[in-house]
């Protein structure tokens, strides 16, 4: 029998992995998914599901919704991607990562199926998640879309609720080069008669969503028209928010960009409250949001990992995500801002570099994946934007340099890529164990 490490390595070596190699691993369409899940007796139909898409925020919203369902006493599966440190982060039940023995046995037992179907890494991982959730008899699974929506392999489920957080430019080679085209791909998760929540809409995208909802006879709710935050403040790495409906919540996340995600998540949860299949109290919402990190294991969202100097990391990695990061950085107080940054080569790097603060000291780096833009290339492309810094061959080296040069009043930010954040978390964790 394979070990857990061998099973994960098999998935990486045998199957095309989008987050490692990019577009060559992307397999649009549901043919592979249908073949895989038919072979597994369609486990995804044995429990309720909630489907969440969007350019940014879908991970945070997925975790908030899952936390509230857990708080209400449901046995909750959560499928998200990519992982930051360990593969098991992708597949959780009540916040606990998938059992390593299950991963080993599933991969070992389905090699022949993988050889026949030739799925992508994502398709195989998703099939594993759906089978695991069925075996463990979850009541409901929160399923985050991988890429897009219409042709994403997760679009095989029959959800109780669909949520689309927002639309901005990302993965344009696959989803389209206009916001309307991208919205049409995301709108592909809207199912017949199934309520859909739209977190944010734009003039270019609203008509797309409304048209698809009419076509599918799906009740549509625009969250920002139902609910908004009237006041907020940060308290000890939490957000205290006052809502327009009179409810106040303490949310275990920070970063002002979470305000829209909170509105989206709460609107979705209140829609579930109207579904007779769910019993969710207002207290479940309050406690679930407050303890979202403890309940679900969410990492990498404006996460403070050290003080004196303060070190924060965030997974924002496209233009809209970096815009949010920059706005958050402007609210911080420090003597010197130090930014450890690396990016993958298929993002709009030029635009991102125009957004970053010029007064910061930069530590350009690269994650250990094929898609990583070389640190020296990022450094070179940053020069016309007056961003000054040294290139480092690894995240660990860049982080170490930033920490060595910082004093207690400095602020170190780590980001630009999920993979940079993941490797930074690994480095910091290893340091703690020494």
mmCIF file of C-alpha atoms in Angstrom, residues 51-367:
data_model
loop_
_atom_site.group_PDB
_atom_site.id
_atom_site.type_symbol
_atom_site.label_atom_id
_atom_site.label_comp_id
_atom_site.label_asym_id
_atom_site.label_seq_id
_atom_site.Cartn_x
_atom_site.Cartn_y
_atom_site.Cartn_z
ATOM 1 C CA UNK A 51 -21.766 25.689 -4.699
ATOM 2 C CA UNK A 52 -19.577 28.810 -4.541
ATOM 3 C CA UNK A 53 -17.873 30.535 -7.481
ATOM 4 C CA UNK A 54 -16.289 33.936 -8.082
ATOM 5 C CA UNK A 55 -13.027 35.582 -9.030
ATOM 6 C CA UNK A 56 -12.056 36.511 -5.466
ATOM 7 C CA UNK A 57 -13.516 35.775 -2.057
ATOM 8 C CA UNK A 58 -14.968 32.348 -2.806
ATOM 9 C CA UNK A 59 -12.602 30.647 -0.370
ATOM 10 C CA UNK A 60 -13.460 33.012 2.481
ATOM 11 C CA UNK A 61 -17.193 32.773 1.771
ATOM 12 C CA UNK A 62 -16.988 28.978 1.562
ATOM 13 C CA UNK A 63 -15.322 28.800 4.968
ATOM 14 C CA UNK A 64 -17.803 31.226 6.568
ATOM 15 C CA UNK A 65 -20.797 29.280 5.268
ATOM 16 C CA UNK A 66 -19.240 25.984 6.378
ATOM 17 C CA UNK A 67 -18.507 27.408 9.842
ATOM 18 C CA UNK A 68 -22.113 28.455 10.388
ATOM 19 C CA UNK A 69 -23.390 25.054 9.249
ATOM 20 C CA UNK A 70 -20.929 23.357 11.620
ATOM 21 C CA UNK A 71 -22.032 25.606 14.447
ATOM 22 C CA UNK A 72 -25.610 24.513 13.774
ATOM 23 C CA UNK A 73 -24.588 20.907 14.343
ATOM 24 C CA UNK A 74 -24.373 19.644 10.786
ATOM 25 C CA UNK A 75 -21.679 17.235 9.637
ATOM 26 C CA UNK A 76 -20.065 19.506 7.028
ATOM 27 C CA UNK A 77 -17.738 18.689 4.165
ATOM 28 C CA UNK A 78 -15.633 21.482 2.693
ATOM 29 C CA UNK A 79 -13.830 21.236 -0.626
ATOM 30 C CA UNK A 80 -11.530 24.129 -1.600
ATOM 31 C CA UNK A 81 -8.373 24.729 -3.613
ATOM 32 C CA UNK A 82 -5.494 25.180 -3.820
ATOM 33 C CA UNK A 83 -3.928 24.137 -0.534
ATOM 34 C CA UNK A 84 -1.273 26.282 1.110
ATOM 35 C CA UNK A 85 0.855 23.763 3.000
ATOM 36 C CA UNK A 86 -0.711 20.289 3.017
ATOM 37 C CA UNK A 87 -2.891 18.582 0.414
ATOM 38 C CA UNK A 88 -5.381 17.649 3.125
ATOM 39 C CA UNK A 89 -6.471 21.290 3.440
ATOM 40 C CA UNK A 90 -8.482 20.802 0.250
ATOM 41 C CA UNK A 91 -10.816 18.205 1.734
ATOM 42 C CA UNK A 92 -12.134 18.723 5.254
ATOM 43 C CA UNK A 93 -14.996 17.517 7.395
ATOM 44 C CA UNK A 94 -15.872 19.794 10.303
ATOM 45 C CA UNK A 95 -12.501 21.478 9.871
ATOM 46 C CA UNK A 96 -10.503 18.233 10.071
ATOM 47 C CA UNK A 97 -8.333 17.399 7.072
ATOM 48 C CA UNK A 98 -9.034 14.226 5.101
ATOM 49 C CA UNK A 99 -7.597 11.112 6.734
ATOM 50 C CA UNK A 100 -4.228 10.302 5.229
ATOM 51 C CA UNK A 101 -5.033 6.594 5.068
ATOM 52 C CA UNK A 102 -8.104 7.376 2.969
ATOM 53 C CA UNK A 103 -5.966 9.319 0.479
ATOM 54 C CA UNK A 104 -3.515 6.428 0.209
ATOM 55 C CA UNK A 105 -6.243 3.806 -0.202
ATOM 56 C CA UNK A 106 -8.242 5.872 -2.691
ATOM 57 C CA UNK A 107 -5.266 6.521 -4.958
ATOM 58 C CA UNK A 108 -4.007 2.944 -4.697
ATOM 59 C CA UNK A 109 -7.462 1.563 -5.386
ATOM 60 C CA UNK A 110 -8.201 3.741 -8.408
ATOM 61 C CA UNK A 111 -4.982 3.738 -10.419
ATOM 62 C CA UNK A 112 -6.663 1.732 -13.161
ATOM 63 C CA UNK A 113 -9.548 4.213 -13.287
ATOM 64 C CA UNK A 114 -7.088 7.129 -13.514
ATOM 65 C CA UNK A 115 -5.192 5.347 -16.308
ATOM 66 C CA UNK A 116 -8.433 4.882 -18.234
ATOM 67 C CA UNK A 117 -9.999 8.321 -17.741
ATOM 68 C CA UNK A 118 -6.784 10.394 -17.686
ATOM 69 C CA UNK A 119 -8.266 13.045 -15.394
ATOM 70 C CA UNK A 120 -6.552 16.234 -14.322
ATOM 71 C CA UNK A 121 -5.198 16.496 -10.771
ATOM 72 C CA UNK A 122 -8.202 18.655 -9.879
ATOM 73 C CA UNK A 123 -10.722 16.183 -11.314
ATOM 74 C CA UNK A 124 -9.173 13.255 -9.442
ATOM 75 C CA UNK A 125 -8.957 15.246 -6.210
ATOM 76 C CA UNK A 126 -12.578 16.356 -6.508
ATOM 77 C CA UNK A 127 -13.731 12.766 -7.080
ATOM 78 C CA UNK A 128 -11.791 11.749 -3.973
ATOM 79 C CA UNK A 129 -13.478 14.508 -1.960
ATOM 80 C CA UNK A 130 -16.969 13.553 -3.092
ATOM 81 C CA UNK A 131 -16.344 9.879 -2.301
ATOM 82 C CA UNK A 132 -14.872 10.750 1.113
ATOM 83 C CA UNK A 133 -17.832 12.937 2.019
ATOM 84 C CA UNK A 134 -20.197 10.105 1.091
ATOM 85 C CA UNK A 135 -18.285 7.521 3.114
ATOM 86 C CA UNK A 136 -18.252 9.807 6.147
ATOM 87 C CA UNK A 137 -21.954 10.573 5.691
ATOM 88 C CA UNK A 138 -21.753 14.362 5.696
ATOM 89 C CA UNK A 139 -25.070 16.192 5.847
ATOM 90 C CA UNK A 140 -23.939 18.950 3.526
ATOM 91 C CA UNK A 141 -20.799 19.812 1.574
ATOM 92 C CA UNK A 142 -19.670 23.318 0.657
ATOM 93 C CA UNK A 143 -17.991 23.069 -2.735
ATOM 94 C CA UNK A 144 -15.730 25.803 -4.060
ATOM 95 C CA UNK A 145 -15.423 26.062 -7.834
ATOM 96 C CA UNK A 146 -11.921 25.494 -9.167
ATOM 97 C CA UNK A 147 -11.858 27.704 -12.250
ATOM 98 C CA UNK A 148 -14.785 29.474 -13.906
ATOM 99 C CA UNK A 149 -18.007 27.593 -13.349
ATOM 100 C CA UNK A 150 -19.802 26.398 -16.470
ATOM 101 C CA UNK A 151 -17.083 23.936 -17.482
ATOM 102 C CA UNK A 152 -15.571 23.401 -14.041
ATOM 103 C CA UNK A 153 -15.584 19.791 -12.917
ATOM 104 C CA UNK A 154 -17.443 20.716 -9.707
ATOM 105 C CA UNK A 155 -20.430 21.733 -11.839
ATOM 106 C CA UNK A 156 -21.726 18.179 -11.628
ATOM 107 C CA UNK A 157 -23.469 18.784 -8.298
ATOM 108 C CA UNK A 158 -27.123 19.658 -7.674
ATOM 109 C CA UNK A 159 -26.813 22.328 -5.004
ATOM 110 C CA UNK A 160 -29.333 23.738 -2.576
ATOM 111 C CA UNK A 161 -27.792 27.167 -3.114
ATOM 112 C CA UNK A 162 -25.366 28.754 -5.556
ATOM 113 C CA UNK A 163 -23.218 31.767 -4.668
ATOM 114 C CA UNK A 164 -21.136 33.896 -7.054
ATOM 115 C CA UNK A 165 -18.988 36.276 -5.026
ATOM 116 C CA UNK A 166 -17.763 38.735 -7.663
ATOM 117 C CA UNK A 167 -16.324 39.098 -11.153
ATOM 118 C CA UNK A 168 -12.974 40.596 -12.106
ATOM 119 C CA UNK A 169 -10.221 39.799 -14.586
ATOM 120 C CA UNK A 170 -8.405 36.518 -13.997
ATOM 121 C CA UNK A 171 -7.731 33.413 -16.102
ATOM 122 C CA UNK A 172 -8.805 35.397 -19.159
ATOM 123 C CA UNK A 173 -7.232 32.843 -21.515
ATOM 124 C CA UNK A 174 -9.879 30.345 -20.402
ATOM 125 C CA UNK A 175 -12.817 32.462 -19.248
ATOM 126 C CA UNK A 176 -12.848 35.350 -21.718
ATOM 127 C CA UNK A 177 -11.363 38.799 -22.080
ATOM 128 C CA UNK A 178 -14.369 40.841 -20.943
ATOM 129 C CA UNK A 179 -16.198 40.957 -17.626
ATOM 130 C CA UNK A 180 -19.396 39.863 -19.371
ATOM 131 C CA UNK A 181 -17.708 36.757 -20.806
ATOM 132 C CA UNK A 182 -16.188 35.876 -17.438
ATOM 133 C CA UNK A 183 -19.578 36.396 -15.770
ATOM 134 C CA UNK A 184 -21.186 34.037 -18.284
ATOM 135 C CA UNK A 185 -18.719 31.307 -17.320
ATOM 136 C CA UNK A 186 -19.314 31.861 -13.598
ATOM 137 C CA UNK A 187 -23.085 31.980 -14.170
ATOM 138 C CA UNK A 188 -22.837 28.443 -15.483
ATOM 139 C CA UNK A 189 -23.258 27.187 -11.912
ATOM 140 C CA UNK A 190 -26.811 28.580 -11.758
ATOM 141 C CA UNK A 191 -29.121 25.566 -11.698
ATOM 142 C CA UNK A 192 -32.779 25.122 -12.520
ATOM 143 C CA UNK A 193 -34.945 26.372 -9.653
ATOM 144 C CA UNK A 194 -31.971 26.780 -7.311
ATOM 145 C CA UNK A 195 -31.551 30.137 -5.521
ATOM 146 C CA UNK A 196 -28.411 32.069 -6.459
ATOM 147 C CA UNK A 197 -26.710 34.829 -4.477
ATOM 148 C CA UNK A 198 -24.621 37.403 -6.345
ATOM 149 C CA UNK A 199 -22.137 39.041 -3.997
ATOM 150 C CA UNK A 200 -21.144 41.970 -6.192
ATOM 151 C CA UNK A 201 -22.413 42.964 -9.598
ATOM 152 C CA UNK A 202 -21.271 45.464 -12.183
ATOM 153 C CA UNK A 203 -23.152 47.027 -15.112
ATOM 154 C CA UNK A 204 -21.291 44.607 -17.412
ATOM 155 C CA UNK A 205 -22.245 41.535 -15.374
ATOM 156 C CA UNK A 206 -25.682 42.133 -13.869
ATOM 157 C CA UNK A 207 -27.592 41.483 -17.086
ATOM 158 C CA UNK A 208 -25.629 38.277 -17.609
ATOM 159 C CA UNK A 209 -26.660 36.955 -14.197
ATOM 160 C CA UNK A 210 -30.269 38.058 -14.503
ATOM 161 C CA UNK A 211 -30.607 36.508 -17.958
ATOM 162 C CA UNK A 212 -29.162 33.165 -16.824
ATOM 163 C CA UNK A 213 -31.349 33.140 -13.713
ATOM 164 C CA UNK A 214 -34.462 33.746 -15.846
ATOM 165 C CA UNK A 215 -33.432 30.970 -18.212
ATOM 166 C CA UNK A 216 -33.026 28.556 -15.296
ATOM 167 C CA UNK A 217 -36.054 29.809 -13.360
ATOM 168 C CA UNK A 218 -33.681 30.404 -10.458
ATOM 169 C CA UNK A 219 -34.510 32.951 -7.732
ATOM 170 C CA UNK A 220 -31.701 35.527 -7.792
ATOM 171 C CA UNK A 221 -30.622 37.799 -4.945
ATOM 172 C CA UNK A 222 -28.045 40.575 -5.210
ATOM 173 C CA UNK A 223 -26.480 40.600 -1.759
ATOM 174 C CA UNK A 224 -25.467 44.255 -1.782
ATOM 175 C CA UNK A 225 -29.122 45.223 -2.335
ATOM 176 C CA UNK A 226 -30.349 43.098 0.578
ATOM 177 C CA UNK A 227 -27.766 43.910 3.186
ATOM 178 C CA UNK A 228 -24.871 46.227 3.865
ATOM 179 C CA UNK A 229 -22.482 47.005 6.672
ATOM 180 C CA UNK A 230 -23.218 50.309 8.372
ATOM 181 C CA UNK A 231 -20.147 50.380 10.631
ATOM 182 C CA UNK A 232 -17.106 48.236 11.311
ATOM 183 C CA UNK A 233 -13.908 48.168 13.315
ATOM 184 C CA UNK A 234 -10.966 45.838 13.842
ATOM 185 C CA UNK A 235 -10.600 44.353 17.319
ATOM 186 C CA UNK A 236 -7.723 41.952 18.070
ATOM 187 C CA UNK A 237 -7.523 40.361 14.624
ATOM 188 C CA UNK A 238 -11.287 40.227 14.295
ATOM 189 C CA UNK A 239 -13.843 42.368 12.515
ATOM 190 C CA UNK A 240 -16.797 43.784 14.397
ATOM 191 C CA UNK A 241 -19.561 44.678 11.945
ATOM 192 C CA UNK A 242 -22.930 46.349 12.304
ATOM 193 C CA UNK A 243 -25.418 45.320 9.631
ATOM 194 C CA UNK A 244 -28.254 47.245 8.029
ATOM 195 C CA UNK A 245 -30.773 44.655 9.299
ATOM 196 C CA UNK A 246 -29.858 45.450 12.910
ATOM 197 C CA UNK A 247 -27.646 42.413 13.481
ATOM 198 C CA UNK A 248 -24.079 42.816 14.731
ATOM 199 C CA UNK A 249 -21.375 40.208 14.265
ATOM 200 C CA UNK A 250 -17.833 39.630 15.425
ATOM 201 C CA UNK A 251 -16.099 37.832 12.566
ATOM 202 C CA UNK A 252 -12.858 35.935 13.095
ATOM 203 C CA UNK A 253 -11.220 37.422 10.000
ATOM 204 C CA UNK A 254 -9.465 40.694 9.282
ATOM 205 C CA UNK A 255 -8.958 42.781 6.177
ATOM 206 C CA UNK A 256 -11.494 45.294 4.922
ATOM 207 C CA UNK A 257 -11.930 43.263 1.746
ATOM 208 C CA UNK A 258 -13.734 40.714 3.941
ATOM 209 C CA UNK A 259 -16.600 43.174 4.457
ATOM 210 C CA UNK A 260 -18.121 42.327 1.074
ATOM 211 C CA UNK A 261 -17.471 38.642 1.665
ATOM 212 C CA UNK A 262 -19.287 38.844 4.995
ATOM 213 C CA UNK A 263 -22.312 40.439 3.326
ATOM 214 C CA UNK A 264 -22.285 37.722 0.663
ATOM 215 C CA UNK A 265 -21.929 34.890 3.171
ATOM 216 C CA UNK A 266 -24.618 36.214 5.526
ATOM 217 C CA UNK A 267 -27.035 36.753 2.622
ATOM 218 C CA UNK A 268 -26.425 33.185 1.528
ATOM 219 C CA UNK A 269 -26.933 31.822 5.029
ATOM 220 C CA UNK A 270 -30.168 33.784 5.464
ATOM 221 C CA UNK A 271 -31.368 32.265 2.195
ATOM 222 C CA UNK A 272 -30.599 28.817 3.617
ATOM 223 C CA UNK A 273 -32.635 29.726 6.703
ATOM 224 C CA UNK A 274 -35.668 29.904 4.396
ATOM 225 C CA UNK A 275 -34.971 26.394 3.110
ATOM 226 C CA UNK A 276 -36.959 23.841 5.159
ATOM 227 C CA UNK A 277 -34.082 21.368 4.763
ATOM 228 C CA UNK A 278 -31.912 23.526 7.051
ATOM 229 C CA UNK A 279 -32.275 24.685 10.638
ATOM 230 C CA UNK A 280 -30.004 27.656 11.281
ATOM 231 C CA UNK A 281 -30.494 30.052 14.165
ATOM 232 C CA UNK A 282 -29.260 33.620 14.389
ATOM 233 C CA UNK A 283 -26.949 32.443 17.179
ATOM 234 C CA UNK A 284 -25.474 29.842 14.802
ATOM 235 C CA UNK A 285 -24.629 32.669 12.415
ATOM 236 C CA UNK A 286 -23.025 34.778 15.150
ATOM 237 C CA UNK A 287 -20.969 31.963 16.658
ATOM 238 C CA UNK A 288 -20.028 30.438 13.306
ATOM 239 C CA UNK A 289 -18.681 33.721 11.961
ATOM 240 C CA UNK A 290 -16.863 34.488 15.194
ATOM 241 C CA UNK A 291 -15.053 31.131 15.235
ATOM 242 C CA UNK A 292 -14.619 30.626 11.498
ATOM 243 C CA UNK A 293 -10.876 29.948 11.696
ATOM 244 C CA UNK A 294 -11.117 27.497 14.597
ATOM 245 C CA UNK A 295 -14.049 25.705 12.989
ATOM 246 C CA UNK A 296 -12.672 25.406 9.459
ATOM 247 C CA UNK A 297 -8.889 25.876 9.547
ATOM 248 C CA UNK A 298 -8.896 28.804 7.117
ATOM 249 C CA UNK A 299 -5.458 30.347 6.555
ATOM 250 C CA UNK A 300 -3.858 33.030 4.438
ATOM 251 C CA UNK A 301 -6.458 35.793 4.599
ATOM 252 C CA UNK A 302 -4.730 38.863 6.029
ATOM 253 C CA UNK A 303 -3.279 36.467 8.576
ATOM 254 C CA UNK A 304 -0.982 37.818 11.274
ATOM 255 C CA UNK A 305 1.715 35.245 11.947
ATOM 256 C CA UNK A 306 4.088 37.238 14.142
ATOM 257 C CA UNK A 307 4.387 40.466 16.117
ATOM 258 C CA UNK A 308 7.346 42.816 16.659
ATOM 259 C CA UNK A 309 7.816 43.106 13.762
ATOM 260 C CA UNK A 310 4.308 42.377 12.631
ATOM 261 C CA UNK A 311 4.259 39.824 9.805
ATOM 262 C CA UNK A 312 1.074 39.440 7.753
ATOM 263 C CA UNK A 313 0.428 37.227 4.764
ATOM 264 C CA UNK A 314 -2.417 37.200 2.266
ATOM 265 C CA UNK A 315 -3.274 35.050 -0.740
ATOM 266 C CA UNK A 316 -4.533 37.888 -2.959
ATOM 267 C CA UNK A 317 -2.840 37.181 -6.288
ATOM 268 C CA UNK A 318 -4.682 38.912 -9.143
ATOM 269 C CA UNK A 319 -5.260 42.610 -9.830
ATOM 270 C CA UNK A 320 -8.444 42.845 -7.741
ATOM 271 C CA UNK A 321 -6.866 40.878 -4.901
ATOM 272 C CA UNK A 322 -3.743 43.046 -4.856
ATOM 273 C CA UNK A 323 -5.869 46.215 -4.945
ATOM 274 C CA UNK A 324 -7.488 45.019 -1.724
ATOM 275 C CA UNK A 325 -4.102 44.243 -0.182
ATOM 276 C CA UNK A 326 -2.735 47.693 -1.048
ATOM 277 C CA UNK A 327 -5.778 49.397 0.490
ATOM 278 C CA UNK A 328 -5.233 47.366 3.650
ATOM 279 C CA UNK A 329 -1.535 48.223 3.757
ATOM 280 C CA UNK A 330 -2.426 51.924 3.714
ATOM 281 C CA UNK A 331 -4.212 51.492 7.034
ATOM 282 C CA UNK A 332 -1.199 50.001 8.797
ATOM 283 C CA UNK A 333 1.266 51.866 11.019
ATOM 284 C CA UNK A 334 4.965 51.072 10.745
ATOM 285 C CA UNK A 335 8.424 52.536 10.502
ATOM 286 C CA UNK A 336 9.421 50.612 7.353
ATOM 287 C CA UNK A 337 7.187 48.513 5.112
ATOM 288 C CA UNK A 338 8.912 45.369 3.813
ATOM 289 C CA UNK A 339 7.204 43.284 1.121
ATOM 290 C CA UNK A 340 8.117 39.695 0.295
ATOM 291 C CA UNK A 341 6.494 39.030 -3.053
ATOM 292 C CA UNK A 342 6.446 36.420 -5.783
ATOM 293 C CA UNK A 343 3.962 35.751 -8.573
ATOM 294 C CA UNK A 344 3.043 33.106 -11.114
ATOM 295 C CA UNK A 345 3.714 33.888 -14.750
ATOM 296 C CA UNK A 346 0.115 33.833 -16.029
ATOM 297 C CA UNK A 347 -1.168 36.778 -13.981
ATOM 298 C CA UNK A 348 -1.374 40.437 -15.032
ATOM 299 C CA UNK A 349 1.986 41.163 -13.452
ATOM 300 C CA UNK A 350 2.472 44.535 -15.127
ATOM 301 C CA UNK A 351 -0.721 45.957 -13.640
ATOM 302 C CA UNK A 352 -0.001 44.486 -10.209
ATOM 303 C CA UNK A 353 3.400 46.185 -10.156
ATOM 304 C CA UNK A 354 1.798 49.574 -10.847
ATOM 305 C CA UNK A 355 -0.383 49.136 -7.760
ATOM 306 C CA UNK A 356 2.279 48.282 -5.199
ATOM 307 C CA UNK A 357 3.554 50.975 -2.796
ATOM 308 C CA UNK A 358 6.787 52.608 -3.968
ATOM 309 C CA UNK A 359 8.078 53.423 -0.495
ATOM 310 C CA UNK A 360 8.380 49.753 0.526
ATOM 311 C CA UNK A 361 11.556 47.667 0.591
ATOM 312 C CA UNK A 362 11.038 44.649 -1.662
ATOM 313 C CA UNK A 363 12.224 41.065 -1.397
ATOM 314 C CA UNK A 364 11.420 39.530 -4.779
ATOM 315 C CA UNK A 365 11.137 35.766 -4.700
ATOM 316 C CA UNK A 366 9.668 32.691 -6.361
ATOM 317 C CA UNK A 367 7.818 29.594 -5.208
#
